[in-house]
Amino acid sequence: MVSSGSTEAATAEPSSARIRLRGWLLEGVSADRPATGEAGQDGSQGGAQAGDSGAHKGQRWWRVMCLTGLDYFSTLGYQPGIAALAAGVLSPIATIVLVIVTLLGALPVYRRVAQESPRGEGSIAMLERLLSFWKGKLFVLALLGFAATDFLITITLSAADASAHLVENPHLTSVLGGKQVLITLILVALLGAVFLKGFSEAIGLAVALVGVYLALNVVVVAVGIWKIIEAPHVVTDWTTALTAQHGNPVIMVGVALVVFPKLALGLSGFETGVAVMPHIEGDPDDTEEKPTGRIRGTRKLLTTAAVIMSCFLITTSFITTLLIPADQFKPGGDANGRALAYLAHEYLGGTFGSVYDLSTIAILWFAGASAMAGMLNLLPRYLPRYGMAPHWARAVRPMVIVLTLIGFLVTWLFDANVDAQGGAYATGVLVLISSAAIAVTIAAYKAKQRGWTTAFAIIAAIFLYTTVLNCLERPDGLKIGACFIAGIILVSLLSRLRRAFELRVTDVVLDDVAERFVRDYAHRPLRLIANEPTHRDVAEYRDKIRQIRADNDIPGEDDLVFVEVTVRDASDFETVLTVSGEVLHGRYRVLTLESSSIPNAIAALALTIRDRTGQQPHLYFEWTEGNPFAQFLRFFLFGQGEVAPVTREVLREAEPDRSRRPRVHVG
């Protein structure tokens, strides 16, 4: 027989466990509603930093470079093979074109992006400022869709390539053959587990993996160059084949430009380099308005990573083209997708080759860390602020779990196939770089910098050409990107619809006159009339008061105060409410407000008055003529419509206690 005390203890224990689990998942996020004001207007709460004190303090730029370099440097695992398949003997020339575009195109663009959006929002924030209302929100959601394509495919493609290296290792093929999907799922799960542990652990592991991987690549490149020096005929054979196939240098450069879009994976890493800016340590005197040290550190990060990668791209392309038979790059060949690993086994033996394979597998697996960090910083800056994600989306751990599950789904859909995901990856990369180039062109134009405007416009044209060509050659990438965009828009709109009746005001600020109005009613109820202003003449206010008194039997001695709300941008979700007071025509007290939603503004004002005076305000409305469903759509899209019932519903959700809820009267 179990005692009642034991039963109570058994019941309390699971409840306590659930509370601890919830606290762990939502660490760093206030338990209150968004209306309590824990998020700023700029969305600067920075989800990736929550719950990790190390992230708040910032990291040295070179350490963060290792995090972004996971994505960028790991492309050495497959980029030389892609270049060889796309360009053949022209691979080194095509790679040089890629490096020129990187150093003279992408690098200057993202150095400017770092200056313009130092909180890590990237070019998306720069373009967001150009558009308002719903078209701006939908445009941002489309760009976020391409960002999600880039970052999520980075996670799944890199994990799939890591498993391919593991399966194709000569010592493990017989054991792991046919299990690539399972291995990829395990690698994606392990990546998520690292981020559930904490950001500091992730960046420490990134530094170790990048350091070892680059050192091993230096050895492979040095040995490859030495082998070429020992056998100079391979250079002669290569130049002869180059001349025979393409004739003169002009044709070579032309062909290299044509195949350039296929090499676009070598441009990855710039967007994540900007996305993780908040993790970079700034100067002691940095402010959020002017983070000079953080911007300088990010520019060092971008430049150093681009120079290192450019050197590796050119040298690895050269040695793999000259030392590996062309048929080995093709599907089924020993160098397919693992050209440098092939050279490591060929010239440095099985032991070194296996160590190189292990390092490549590790960095490819963890390459998704830079993408994960980028999304954890990027998505919470937009979706919760738009009301298009649940409140918990500001926390790191729930987002990590969601992104990991999506990674599982993508891996299953693509059967962990690297080639099948390459088109989507390249499309995401190129769209984001093109949008960045357009954004900095507009920024330079607005700053009246003619030289930079012309230069950035040329760079934007090059990337737009590359993006269009890539989409035409590999339309599957655009289709996959469109699926991500459709998914984000659908989920976002459903989330916003579900949160439509939240109290979405982060703070209420009253000017001196409004404060005086409120203080006057500290000992008696304040009666507020919701008024849609037209001419604002004496007749308008006189007739409105006469009608409200008649409809609601309000005694003539009771004072009435008008509330007038102007909707500026109904697509905004969370806003700071500024209340101004004025006396019109010498007798009518009016509180004027600007907000994204009339019902939310009135409800927030009423709750603020209640909290400051201890009195229950009375709100007076008229019924709105028209179809209720159409009126709800007006409220959802334009912030106005059937104001009375929506205000009452907002108040009901914000204040469950009916005895403390402001009174709503409709006549």
XYZ file of C-alpha atoms in Angstrom:
667
model
C 0.000 0.000 0.000
C 1.385 3.399 -1.021
C 0.933 6.278 1.368
C -0.587 9.536 0.236
C 2.675 11.297 1.020
C 4.545 8.938 -1.315
C 1.945 9.541 -4.004
C 2.318 13.291 -3.675
C 6.097 12.959 -3.875
C 5.835 10.786 -6.971
C 3.517 13.339 -8.563
C 5.713 16.283 -7.657
C 8.898 14.657 -8.957
C 7.843 14.468 -12.639
C 6.480 18.000 -12.351
C 9.806 19.190 -10.982
C 11.627 17.333 -13.749
C 9.453 19.053 -16.351
C 10.178 22.434 -14.803
C 13.933 21.742 -14.864
C 13.734 20.565 -18.486
C 11.777 23.670 -19.474
C 14.254 25.888 -17.643
C 17.167 24.188 -19.401
C 15.558 24.501 -22.828
C 14.530 28.145 -22.388
C 17.684 29.278 -20.597
C 18.392 32.925 -21.372
C 14.811 33.754 -22.376
C 12.395 35.525 -20.057
C 9.396 33.485 -18.980
C 7.214 36.535 -19.482
C 5.362 37.382 -22.644
C 7.120 39.452 -25.305
C 5.032 42.408 -24.148
C 7.114 42.730 -21.016
C 9.829 44.325 -23.101
C 12.719 41.886 -22.949
C 13.377 42.227 -26.665
C 14.480 45.402 -28.309
C 13.058 46.882 -31.442
C 16.090 45.798 -33.393
C 15.736 42.256 -32.259
C 19.133 42.416 -30.666
C 18.566 39.654 -28.173
C 20.778 37.371 -30.211
C 19.536 33.865 -29.798
C 22.890 32.215 -30.276
C 24.221 33.861 -27.207
C 21.568 32.905 -24.753
C 22.612 30.782 -21.896
C 26.319 30.947 -22.684
C 28.357 33.459 -20.819
C 31.345 32.862 -23.050
C 29.422 34.034 -26.047
C 28.412 37.245 -24.263
C 32.034 38.106 -23.466
C 33.068 37.611 -27.093
C 35.867 35.610 -28.673
C 39.066 36.644 -30.420
C 38.493 37.149 -34.145
C 40.826 34.334 -35.182
C 38.922 31.877 -33.007
C 35.636 32.886 -34.594
C 37.385 32.614 -37.974
C 37.972 28.955 -37.203
C 34.239 28.559 -36.623
C 33.300 30.143 -39.961
C 36.307 28.432 -41.548
C 34.748 25.077 -40.795
C 32.376 25.702 -43.679
C 34.841 27.605 -45.861
C 37.984 25.503 -45.441
C 36.115 22.195 -45.468
C 35.246 22.744 -49.149
C 38.819 21.661 -49.856
C 37.468 18.165 -49.217
C 35.512 18.294 -52.495
C 36.245 21.582 -54.335
C 39.329 20.341 -56.320
C 37.319 17.363 -57.558
C 34.375 19.585 -58.533
C 36.708 21.928 -60.399
C 38.363 19.004 -62.228
C 34.997 17.586 -63.308
C 33.661 20.985 -64.390
C 36.737 22.364 -66.165
C 39.020 19.395 -66.849
C 42.574 20.471 -67.601
C 41.369 24.071 -67.324
C 40.701 23.546 -63.608
C 43.658 25.673 -62.320
C 42.697 28.574 -64.617
C 39.039 28.372 -63.588
C 40.114 28.293 -59.941
C 42.248 31.413 -60.435
C 39.147 33.162 -61.840
C 37.264 32.021 -58.721
C 40.007 33.429 -56.486
C 39.979 36.768 -58.338
C 36.198 37.011 -57.869
C 36.656 36.079 -54.208
C 39.358 38.647 -53.397
C 38.140 41.492 -55.616
C 34.405 40.795 -55.414
C 33.019 38.889 -52.442
C 35.620 40.130 -49.933
C 35.081 43.897 -50.477
C 31.315 43.344 -50.472
C 31.268 41.576 -47.128
C 33.771 43.939 -45.545
C 31.215 46.667 -46.314
C 28.340 44.485 -45.056
C 30.197 44.052 -41.752
C 30.407 47.835 -41.427
C 26.735 48.402 -42.279
C 25.192 45.645 -40.119
C 27.532 44.957 -37.175
C 24.938 42.975 -35.204
C 25.234 40.093 -37.654
C 21.981 40.597 -39.581
C 23.986 40.797 -42.815
C 22.712 42.128 -46.105
C 19.160 41.066 -45.182
C 18.940 43.903 -42.651
C 20.401 46.370 -45.155
C 17.745 45.475 -47.725
C 14.990 45.369 -45.084
C 15.450 49.099 -44.501
C 14.583 49.826 -48.132
C 11.132 48.242 -47.977
C 8.263 48.764 -45.566
C 4.930 47.187 -44.807
C 4.216 43.569 -45.801
C 6.308 43.655 -48.963
C 9.390 44.244 -46.808
C 8.523 41.370 -44.473
C 7.843 38.961 -47.346
C 11.076 39.986 -49.055
C 13.021 39.292 -45.864
C 11.276 35.936 -45.469
C 12.319 35.034 -49.032
C 15.941 35.908 -48.274
C 15.718 33.963 -45.013
C 14.484 31.035 -47.110
C 17.632 31.164 -49.214
C 19.726 31.610 -46.068
C 18.066 28.529 -44.590
C 18.788 26.691 -47.842
C 22.447 27.672 -47.663
C 22.925 26.977 -43.958
C 20.837 23.807 -43.649
C 22.268 22.255 -46.800
C 25.714 23.135 -45.428
C 24.913 20.947 -42.426
C 23.489 18.011 -44.369
C 25.824 18.167 -47.379
C 28.949 18.397 -45.229
C 27.778 15.538 -43.015
C 26.955 13.467 -46.109
C 30.402 14.186 -47.587
C 32.030 13.263 -44.276
C 30.202 9.934 -44.295
C 31.246 9.413 -47.929
C 34.901 9.900 -46.951
C 34.398 7.458 -44.116
C 32.704 4.831 -46.254
C 35.225 5.172 -49.108
C 38.281 4.791 -46.883
C 40.066 1.645 -48.176
C 40.193 0.163 -44.656
C 36.499 0.723 -43.871
C 34.640 0.179 -47.150
C 33.833 -3.454 -46.428
C 32.417 -2.621 -42.972
C 30.534 0.628 -43.639
C 29.455 0.165 -47.246
C 25.764 0.949 -47.810
C 25.333 2.712 -44.455
C 25.959 6.286 -45.574
C 22.473 7.574 -44.654
C 22.684 6.165 -41.125
C 26.189 7.580 -40.613
C 25.058 10.995 -41.885
C 22.102 11.044 -39.480
C 24.425 10.208 -36.588
C 26.817 13.012 -37.590
C 23.959 15.558 -37.785
C 22.740 14.427 -34.359
C 26.236 14.788 -32.875
C 26.488 18.319 -34.271
C 23.213 19.238 -32.595
C 24.430 17.691 -29.332
C 27.516 19.939 -29.324
C 25.349 23.064 -29.622
C 22.996 21.832 -26.934
C 26.060 21.709 -24.695
C 27.127 25.300 -25.422
C 28.716 27.725 -27.880
C 32.075 27.882 -26.103
C 32.522 24.135 -26.517
C 31.682 24.436 -30.208
C 34.219 27.179 -30.888
C 36.959 25.390 -28.946
C 36.452 22.255 -31.021
C 36.413 24.358 -34.205
C 39.852 25.846 -33.441
C 41.364 22.380 -32.946
C 39.780 20.872 -36.084
C 40.721 23.775 -38.369
C 44.303 23.907 -37.068
C 44.911 20.196 -37.652
C 43.148 20.144 -41.020
C 45.055 23.115 -42.462
C 48.369 21.682 -41.218
C 47.675 18.335 -42.926
C 46.710 20.143 -46.135
C 49.979 22.065 -46.065
C 51.791 18.711 -45.978
C 49.741 17.296 -48.878
C 50.232 20.451 -50.979
C 53.969 20.532 -50.264
C 54.366 16.870 -51.223
C 52.262 17.398 -54.348
C 54.380 20.354 -55.467
C 57.549 18.346 -54.752
C 56.273 15.467 -56.898
C 55.636 17.897 -59.747
C 59.153 19.320 -59.380
C 60.540 15.759 -59.485
C 58.556 14.978 -62.628
C 58.505 18.192 -64.700
C 57.007 16.365 -67.672
C 53.570 16.521 -65.995
C 53.654 20.307 -66.391
C 54.562 19.961 -70.049
C 51.827 17.384 -70.578
C 49.315 19.653 -68.911
C 50.207 22.791 -70.927
C 50.161 20.759 -74.142
C 46.693 19.399 -73.354
C 45.527 22.882 -72.340
C 46.673 24.431 -75.611
C 45.282 21.571 -77.681
C 41.832 21.788 -76.108
C 41.371 25.557 -75.748
C 43.795 27.253 -78.134
C 44.760 30.682 -76.758
C 44.543 32.352 -73.323
C 41.485 34.434 -74.268
C 39.443 31.303 -74.995
C 40.726 29.744 -71.769
C 39.509 32.691 -69.705
C 36.168 32.658 -71.547
C 35.623 28.976 -70.826
C 36.679 29.541 -67.210
C 33.993 32.225 -66.875
C 31.401 29.862 -68.324
C 32.200 27.095 -65.813
C 32.617 29.543 -62.934
C 29.068 28.999 -61.529
C 29.871 25.314 -61.020
C 32.736 26.340 -58.728
C 30.540 28.613 -56.608
C 30.833 26.314 -53.584
C 34.306 27.790 -53.132
C 32.628 31.090 -52.167
C 30.879 29.699 -49.116
C 31.759 31.109 -45.722
C 31.317 34.837 -46.261
C 27.681 34.964 -45.146
C 28.413 32.945 -42.012
C 31.431 35.163 -41.358
C 29.083 38.133 -41.015
C 26.296 36.187 -39.288
C 28.522 35.311 -36.317
C 29.746 38.893 -35.816
C 28.090 39.216 -32.372
C 30.474 36.552 -31.074
C 33.585 38.593 -31.951
C 35.296 40.430 -29.120
C 35.304 44.188 -29.582
C 37.216 47.048 -27.998
C 36.505 47.967 -24.347
C 34.865 51.209 -25.461
C 32.649 49.580 -28.121
C 28.940 50.392 -28.001
C 26.021 48.751 -29.776
C 25.650 51.928 -31.841
C 29.343 52.029 -32.761
C 31.096 48.635 -32.311
C 34.351 49.704 -33.973
C 36.436 46.864 -32.558
C 33.930 44.201 -33.584
C 33.810 45.563 -37.143
C 37.613 45.642 -37.347
C 37.835 42.078 -36.029
C 35.259 40.864 -38.552
C 37.158 42.467 -41.404
C 40.334 40.720 -40.253
C 38.408 37.464 -40.094
C 37.017 37.822 -43.624
C 40.315 38.909 -45.166
C 42.460 36.269 -43.456
C 40.047 33.445 -44.302
C 39.779 34.579 -47.939
C 43.570 34.802 -48.398
C 44.227 31.411 -46.777
C 41.499 29.739 -48.803
C 42.616 31.371 -52.040
C 46.145 30.026 -51.618
C 44.827 26.536 -50.931
C 42.352 26.631 -53.819
C 45.004 27.523 -56.375
C 47.649 25.070 -55.140
C 45.274 22.140 -54.598
C 43.641 22.665 -57.982
C 47.069 22.683 -59.610
C 48.462 19.532 -57.973
C 45.266 17.485 -58.306
C 44.880 18.333 -62.014
C 48.493 17.463 -62.793
C 48.923 14.372 -60.587
C 45.555 12.589 -60.733
C 44.345 10.816 -63.914
C 41.211 12.467 -65.297
C 39.113 9.293 -65.118
C 39.660 9.075 -61.337
C 37.603 12.275 -60.827
C 34.505 10.766 -62.427
C 31.751 9.046 -60.415
C 33.080 5.713 -59.232
C 36.683 6.893 -59.446
C 38.946 6.821 -56.390
C 39.364 10.628 -56.468
C 35.684 11.465 -56.922
C 34.829 13.991 -54.196
C 38.108 13.283 -52.348
C 40.964 14.416 -54.592
C 43.331 15.513 -51.807
C 42.601 12.364 -49.810
C 43.560 10.384 -52.935
C 46.943 12.157 -53.069
C 47.468 11.652 -49.332
C 47.023 7.892 -49.690
C 48.991 7.767 -52.947
C 52.127 9.634 -51.878
C 52.162 9.569 -48.069
C 50.983 6.042 -47.349
C 47.964 4.436 -45.750
C 48.670 5.675 -42.231
C 48.947 9.356 -43.162
C 46.089 8.929 -45.636
C 43.841 7.542 -42.905
C 44.808 10.390 -40.567
C 44.008 12.840 -43.364
C 40.697 11.068 -43.956
C 39.881 11.281 -40.252
C 40.680 15.016 -40.174
C 38.623 15.604 -43.327
C 35.709 13.654 -41.908
C 35.886 15.624 -38.660
C 35.960 19.059 -40.309
C 33.260 18.140 -42.820
C 31.088 16.845 -40.004
C 31.604 19.983 -37.958
C 31.379 22.325 -40.978
C 27.701 22.539 -40.158
C 28.662 24.280 -36.898
C 29.290 27.571 -38.697
C 25.919 27.252 -40.428
C 24.208 26.331 -37.156
C 25.779 29.345 -35.415
C 24.707 31.566 -38.302
C 21.086 30.441 -38.144
C 20.960 30.685 -34.354
C 22.014 34.311 -34.693
C 19.995 35.183 -37.802
C 16.541 33.626 -37.400
C 15.813 34.904 -33.835
C 16.591 38.439 -35.020
C 13.716 38.442 -37.487
C 10.979 35.847 -37.003
C 10.039 36.555 -33.340
C 10.199 40.300 -34.030
C 7.765 39.796 -36.917
C 5.511 37.688 -34.699
C 6.263 34.822 -37.078
C 7.784 32.396 -34.598
C 6.882 31.207 -31.103
C 8.388 33.036 -28.140
C 10.717 30.080 -27.469
C 12.401 30.657 -30.853
C 14.579 33.226 -29.061
C 16.175 30.414 -27.035
C 19.129 28.458 -28.390
C 18.315 24.895 -27.435
C 14.782 24.610 -28.885
C 16.095 26.091 -32.135
C 18.977 23.593 -32.185
C 16.518 20.725 -31.773
C 14.255 22.046 -34.545
C 17.161 22.607 -36.951
C 18.579 19.164 -36.197
C 15.225 17.518 -36.954
C 15.010 19.442 -40.243
C 18.542 18.198 -40.996
C 17.315 14.637 -40.466
C 14.469 15.240 -42.912
C 16.718 16.748 -45.604
C 19.218 13.894 -45.245
C 16.442 11.327 -45.633
C 14.886 13.108 -48.634
C 18.225 13.352 -50.468
C 19.408 9.908 -49.369
C 22.625 11.567 -48.052
C 23.697 12.212 -51.658
C 26.318 14.971 -51.946
C 25.789 15.691 -55.653
C 22.006 15.954 -55.239
C 22.411 18.698 -52.627
C 25.155 20.620 -54.441
C 22.746 22.600 -56.636
C 20.691 23.821 -53.693
C 23.832 24.740 -51.766
C 25.282 26.740 -54.652
C 21.946 28.498 -55.226
C 21.694 29.554 -51.592
C 25.288 30.803 -51.535
C 24.967 32.781 -54.768
C 21.600 34.376 -53.927
C 22.925 35.622 -50.583
C 26.144 36.966 -52.111
C 24.159 38.662 -54.903
C 21.806 40.273 -52.378
C 24.835 41.437 -50.375
C 26.390 42.980 -53.490
C 23.143 44.787 -54.322
C 22.782 45.999 -50.727
C 26.279 47.512 -50.565
C 25.810 49.089 -53.993
C 22.715 50.880 -52.696
C 24.535 51.828 -49.468
C 27.449 53.319 -51.436
C 25.039 55.188 -53.713
C 23.196 56.684 -50.745
C 26.535 57.701 -49.238
C 27.368 59.426 -52.578
C 30.510 57.312 -53.042
C 30.606 57.179 -56.834
C 33.723 55.023 -57.130
C 32.463 52.371 -54.737
C 28.988 52.508 -56.280
C 30.406 51.686 -59.714
C 32.691 48.951 -58.355
C 29.961 47.298 -56.304
C 27.513 47.536 -59.222
C 29.967 45.623 -61.439
C 30.460 43.011 -58.710
C 26.684 42.702 -58.289
C 26.281 42.181 -62.038
C 28.891 39.392 -61.978
C 27.196 37.597 -59.119
C 23.732 38.042 -60.630
C 25.034 36.548 -63.882
C 26.518 33.646 -61.939
C 23.296 33.120 -59.976
C 21.075 33.132 -63.063
C 23.419 30.771 -64.931
C 23.541 28.420 -61.944
C 19.740 28.385 -61.691
C 19.392 27.659 -65.408
C 21.917 24.819 -65.317
C 20.745 23.398 -61.995
C 17.095 24.376 -61.552
C 16.744 21.802 -58.786
C 18.617 24.208 -56.501
C 16.071 26.948 -57.162
C 13.216 24.490 -56.583
C 14.659 23.409 -53.248
C 15.205 27.039 -52.268
C 11.588 27.783 -53.223
C 10.448 24.932 -50.969
C 12.377 26.433 -48.037
C 10.893 29.865 -48.784
C 7.358 28.474 -49.010
C 7.869 26.555 -45.768
C 9.178 29.593 -43.893
C 6.387 31.860 -45.183
C 3.673 29.305 -44.402
C 4.929 28.558 -40.899
C 5.541 32.258 -40.257
C 2.049 33.323 -41.291
C 0.443 30.515 -39.281
C 2.507 31.532 -36.261
C 1.523 35.173 -36.692
C -2.114 34.158 -37.034
C -1.867 32.106 -33.839
C -0.276 35.032 -32.001
C -2.636 37.645 -33.463
C -4.246 38.423 -30.094
C -1.040 38.707 -28.076
C -0.287 41.958 -26.304
C 2.558 42.927 -28.611
C 3.692 46.212 -27.059
C 7.178 46.008 -25.576
C 6.923 49.285 -23.637
C 4.523 52.203 -23.076
C 6.002 55.710 -22.825
C 3.786 58.638 -21.771
C 4.721 62.259 -22.336
C 4.226 64.871 -19.585
C 0.684 65.800 -20.618
C -0.411 62.163 -20.851
C 1.165 61.499 -17.440
C -0.854 64.367 -15.990
C -4.072 62.996 -17.513
C -3.411 59.599 -15.899
C -2.513 61.090 -12.488
C -5.802 63.008 -12.445
C -7.648 59.689 -12.349
C -5.667 58.020 -9.571
C -8.798 57.959 -7.339
C -11.601 57.484 -9.858
C -12.102 55.331 -12.966
C -10.811 56.718 -16.252
C -13.292 56.469 -19.135
C -11.611 56.212 -22.554
C -13.436 56.711 -25.846
C -11.896 55.012 -28.882
C -12.132 57.558 -31.675
C -11.127 57.331 -35.328
C -10.121 60.939 -36.063
C -11.388 62.671 -39.185
C -11.603 66.489 -39.095
C -10.789 66.750 -35.361
C -13.083 69.775 -35.083
C -15.384 70.738 -32.205
C -18.396 69.049 -33.782
C -16.620 65.701 -34.109
C -15.758 65.452 -30.405
C -19.038 66.981 -29.191
C -21.154 64.542 -31.229
C -18.986 61.582 -30.217
C -19.364 62.323 -26.508
C -23.133 62.840 -26.894
C -23.472 59.472 -28.661
C -21.307 57.548 -26.146
C -23.200 58.994 -23.154
C -26.520 58.075 -24.723
C -25.486 54.546 -25.741
C -23.946 53.684 -22.373
C -25.974 55.811 -19.893
C -22.896 57.669 -18.673
C -23.706 60.489 -16.215
C -22.978 63.985 -17.440
C -20.557 64.723 -14.599
C -18.168 61.844 -15.526
C -15.114 62.951 -17.512
C -14.284 61.273 -20.826
C -10.880 61.092 -22.516
C -10.478 60.345 -26.217
C -7.964 57.759 -27.492
C -6.836 58.082 -31.110
C -4.498 55.504 -32.664
C -2.662 56.005 -35.934
C -1.415 52.860 -37.684
C 1.950 53.433 -39.360
C 3.103 49.952 -40.398
C 0.666 47.150 -39.605
C 3.208 44.517 -40.636
C 5.292 45.269 -37.529
C 4.538 42.970 -34.617
C 6.285 44.269 -31.511
C 6.384 48.018 -31.014
C 7.132 50.605 -28.351
C 3.975 52.625 -27.695
C 4.475 56.380 -27.336
C 1.467 58.205 -25.865
C 1.023 61.946 -26.280
C -1.582 64.034 -24.488
C -3.241 67.211 -25.725
C -6.289 69.381 -24.998
C -8.247 70.274 -28.138
C -10.592 73.228 -28.481
C -9.939 74.140 -24.845
C -12.045 71.301 -23.410
C -11.465 67.841 -24.959
C -8.679 65.669 -23.552
C -7.099 63.451 -26.222
C -4.442 60.729 -25.980
C -2.795 60.094 -29.356
C -0.831 56.922 -30.080
C 1.099 55.435 -32.994
C 1.160 51.659 -33.274
C 1.020 48.721 -35.682
C -2.386 47.686 -34.335
C -5.264 49.706 -32.914
C -6.642 47.024 -30.542
C -3.195 46.183 -29.156
C -2.380 49.833 -28.579
C -5.636 50.520 -26.715
C -5.290 47.343 -24.625
C -1.687 48.172 -23.698
C -2.666 51.722 -22.730
C -5.541 50.475 -20.559
C -3.322 47.974 -18.730
C -0.663 50.636 -18.169
C -3.224 53.034 -16.697
C -4.561 50.275 -14.436
C -1.067 49.442 -13.168
C -0.178 53.096 -12.511
C -3.420 54.210 -10.886
C -4.872 51.036 -9.398
C -8.191 51.931 -11.067
C -9.989 49.843 -13.704
C -10.254 51.920 -16.912
C -13.473 51.758 -18.926
C -13.165 51.530 -22.715
C -16.011 52.662 -24.986
C -16.343 51.545 -28.612
C -18.838 51.525 -31.450
C -19.620 48.382 -33.421
C -17.954 48.285 -36.835
C -20.185 47.762 -39.861
C -19.275 44.922 -42.239
C -18.582 41.198 -42.487
C -16.816 39.935 -39.311
C -14.398 37.741 -41.273
C -13.452 40.618 -43.571
C -12.967 42.813 -40.507
C -10.658 40.207 -38.963
C -8.560 40.136 -42.151
C -8.347 43.935 -41.939
C -7.045 43.587 -38.401
C -4.569 40.836 -39.331
C -3.166 42.641 -42.372
C -3.740 46.323 -41.621
C -3.998 46.563 -37.815
C -7.583 47.800 -37.799
C -11.052 46.390 -38.348
C -13.416 45.069 -35.676
C -11.624 46.941 -32.889
C -13.963 46.333 -29.944
C -14.034 42.505 -29.764
C -10.361 42.228 -30.702
C -9.377 44.667 -27.936
C -11.414 42.630 -25.485
C -9.716 39.403 -26.647
C -6.246 40.946 -26.336
C -7.108 42.017 -22.789
C -8.492 38.553 -21.981
C -5.245 36.867 -23.075
C -3.056 39.447 -21.334
C -5.003 39.457 -18.044
C -6.612 36.110 -17.085
C -8.053 37.595 -13.864
C -11.455 39.061 -14.821
C -11.584 41.204 -11.696
C -8.432 43.058 -12.766
C -9.281 43.340 -16.454
C -10.200 46.796 -17.886
C -13.883 47.067 -18.746
C -14.956 47.064 -22.407
C -18.271 48.675 -23.441
C -19.665 48.560 -26.977
C -22.675 50.522 -28.220
